[in-house]
């Protein structure tokens, strides 16, 4: 399935596992035992991370999902953020933990935070697996926990897709340019 597609493996399966265990511990220690926490996974890229991170957080949490998009396929942002699926839970007076695959420009996160704030949660925190700081246009979005800072490269695997493919690859890789340059 991956023959001739991988340029470089950026983060191995074991590295993901180890780092996510650390993040889970930090997050567990940050909240109080009796806090009501709603983990909000941003679909679809965040699913693998959500599933693994949630199991490393030793607190009672509710798992919910929201689908927004700023990408209409391809590898660069259009700046349009659209809600495709809203949360099922009401988050009023609860602690919200947004779980993202990657923060790139920060536009998606900015829009999600602004929207969730209007519902009056007790707090909003952000945990992202990957951060590409070089690409940030939204300087004011704050990330509370980050798995890995990565260079400005298009990455795929562990939830992240190229045209909806390769989300099930258990590590993060940079595809060969010819994969997305046709
Ligand atoms: P942002 O709004 O911060 O620019 O990025 C929004 C979304 O674009 C991310 O949550 C992710 O789904 C997608 N994205 C950004 N960079 C990459 C990348 O390198 N690879 C993939 N597959 N998706 C990306
Ligand atoms: Mg995402
Ligand atoms: Mg995508």
XYZ file of C-alpha atoms and ligand atoms in Angstrom:
208
model
C 0.000 0.000 0.000
C 2.861 2.416 0.753
C 5.298 1.301 -1.928
C 6.946 4.322 -3.521
C 4.870 6.828 -1.568
C 7.022 7.627 1.470
C 9.695 10.313 1.194
C 10.555 10.243 4.883
C 9.149 8.807 8.107
C 8.872 11.784 10.425
C 7.477 10.202 13.615
C 7.580 6.465 14.305
C 4.815 4.479 15.970
C 6.819 4.032 19.207
C 7.559 7.757 19.379
C 3.867 8.563 19.045
C 2.985 6.082 21.759
C 5.584 7.424 24.173
C 4.723 11.077 23.619
C 0.977 10.502 23.895
C 1.486 8.730 27.235
C 3.376 11.829 28.450
C 0.637 14.168 27.233
C -1.992 12.024 28.943
C -0.127 12.251 32.214
C 0.280 16.023 31.982
C -3.395 16.493 31.190
C -4.435 14.119 33.984
C -2.371 16.130 36.461
C -3.704 19.461 35.235
C -7.406 18.876 35.934
C -9.135 18.040 39.226
C -10.602 14.580 39.755
C -14.136 15.973 39.906
C -13.886 18.259 36.843
C -16.386 17.528 34.084
C -14.328 17.317 30.915
C -15.615 17.055 27.371
C -12.912 16.017 24.924
C -13.791 17.521 21.549
C -12.160 15.733 18.638
C -11.949 17.673 15.407
C -12.804 15.176 12.687
C -11.503 13.437 10.847
C -7.776 13.948 11.377
C -8.015 13.858 15.157
C -9.588 10.399 15.539
C -6.476 8.280 16.050
C -5.007 10.803 18.453
C -8.298 11.140 20.347
C -8.594 7.381 20.779
C -5.038 6.960 22.052
C -4.901 10.146 24.121
C -8.243 9.497 25.846
C -6.940 6.132 27.090
C -3.945 7.891 28.657
C -6.075 10.412 30.548
C -6.983 8.934 33.919
C -10.050 11.088 34.536
C -13.725 10.648 33.713
C -14.151 12.285 30.305
C -16.923 12.542 27.742
C -15.886 12.051 24.126
C -17.537 14.196 21.483
C -16.819 15.021 17.863
C -17.067 18.030 15.624
C -16.366 18.230 11.930
C -15.146 21.452 10.409
C -13.041 21.990 7.368
C -10.795 24.629 5.925
C -9.382 22.341 3.278
C -11.280 21.381 0.137
C -8.819 18.610 -0.736
C -5.278 19.393 -1.833
C -2.536 20.588 0.447
C -3.075 24.298 1.129
C -5.732 26.156 3.086
C -8.458 28.230 1.476
C -9.213 30.176 4.632
C -12.810 28.928 4.645
C -13.898 27.169 7.820
C -17.181 25.317 7.534
C -19.077 23.341 10.237
C -20.121 19.969 8.902
C -21.086 18.284 12.157
C -21.710 19.950 15.513
C -21.221 18.502 19.015
C -23.895 16.286 20.549
C -23.089 17.395 24.128
C -23.896 20.712 25.695
C -20.656 22.167 27.029
C -22.068 24.957 29.204
C -20.179 25.064 32.530
C -17.946 22.147 31.523
C -14.245 21.946 30.790
C -13.610 21.562 27.059
C -10.448 19.930 25.770
C -10.092 20.370 22.013
C -8.144 17.522 20.417
C -6.538 18.380 17.060
C -4.282 16.482 14.698
C -2.260 19.489 13.589
C -2.229 23.253 13.967
C -1.056 24.791 10.740
C -2.260 28.351 10.036
C -4.368 28.207 13.214
C -7.499 29.347 11.371
C -9.536 26.235 12.099
C -8.684 26.372 15.767
C -9.456 30.079 16.016
C -12.922 29.549 14.540
C -13.651 26.495 16.686
C -12.590 28.288 19.881
C -14.638 31.388 19.079
C -17.688 29.270 18.376
C -17.359 27.128 21.497
C -16.783 30.187 23.705
C -20.291 31.425 22.927
C -21.635 28.307 24.702
C -20.059 29.370 28.011
C -17.828 26.445 28.934
C -15.912 26.602 32.222
C -12.641 26.451 30.292
C -11.300 25.680 26.833
C -7.925 23.983 26.464
C -6.213 22.730 23.323
C -4.151 19.610 22.807
C -2.641 19.060 19.373
C -0.499 16.178 18.225
C 1.477 18.290 15.754
C 2.331 21.961 15.480
C 3.748 23.666 12.383
C 4.631 27.068 13.886
C 6.222 28.400 10.673
C 2.837 28.389 8.982
C 0.917 30.215 11.704
C -1.078 33.243 10.567
C -3.300 33.379 13.683
C -0.770 34.539 16.258
C -3.249 34.673 19.113
C -4.348 31.058 19.242
C -2.845 29.332 22.246
C -1.906 25.671 22.363
C -1.867 24.183 25.846
C -0.322 20.811 25.026
C 1.587 19.873 21.866
C 2.991 16.486 20.928
C 5.580 17.455 18.317
C 6.734 20.635 16.642
C 7.346 19.841 12.966
C 8.859 21.674 10.001
C 6.778 23.173 7.210
C 6.145 19.935 5.336
C 2.894 18.268 4.295
C 2.510 15.205 6.508
C 0.283 12.148 6.320
C -0.624 9.172 8.523
C -2.007 8.533 12.028
C -5.273 10.283 11.203
C -3.896 12.753 8.684
C -4.919 12.165 5.086
C -3.919 12.851 1.576
C -7.259 13.037 -0.289
C -8.855 10.877 2.434
C -6.262 8.134 2.092
C -3.552 6.899 4.491
C -5.305 7.899 7.743
C -4.812 4.319 8.978
C -1.028 4.360 8.575
C 0.252 4.007 12.175
C 3.107 6.549 11.834
C 3.541 10.085 10.441
C 5.308 10.446 7.116
C 6.115 12.959 4.403
C 4.837 11.676 1.050
C 6.974 11.888 -2.059
C 6.217 15.159 -3.894
C 5.033 13.250 -6.969
C 2.174 11.804 -4.851
C 0.454 15.182 -4.553
C 2.007 16.995 -7.486
C 0.468 14.452 -9.855
P -5.170 25.128 9.939
O -6.562 25.684 9.983
O -4.444 25.270 11.252
O -4.397 25.751 8.817
O -5.239 23.591 9.594
C -6.450 22.939 9.573
C -6.398 21.492 9.184
O -5.701 21.322 7.972
C -5.698 20.550 10.147
O -6.473 20.243 11.262
C -5.504 19.363 9.226
O -6.682 18.600 9.159
C -5.188 20.032 7.904
N -3.724 20.078 7.710
C -2.862 21.072 8.007
N -1.590 20.716 7.729
C -1.656 19.451 7.265
C -0.670 18.500 6.824
O 0.548 18.718 6.809
N -1.144 17.288 6.417
C -2.466 16.975 6.400
N -2.793 15.752 5.980
N -3.415 17.822 6.815
C -3.011 19.048 7.239
Mg -7.657 18.796 12.006
Mg -7.370 16.622 5.157
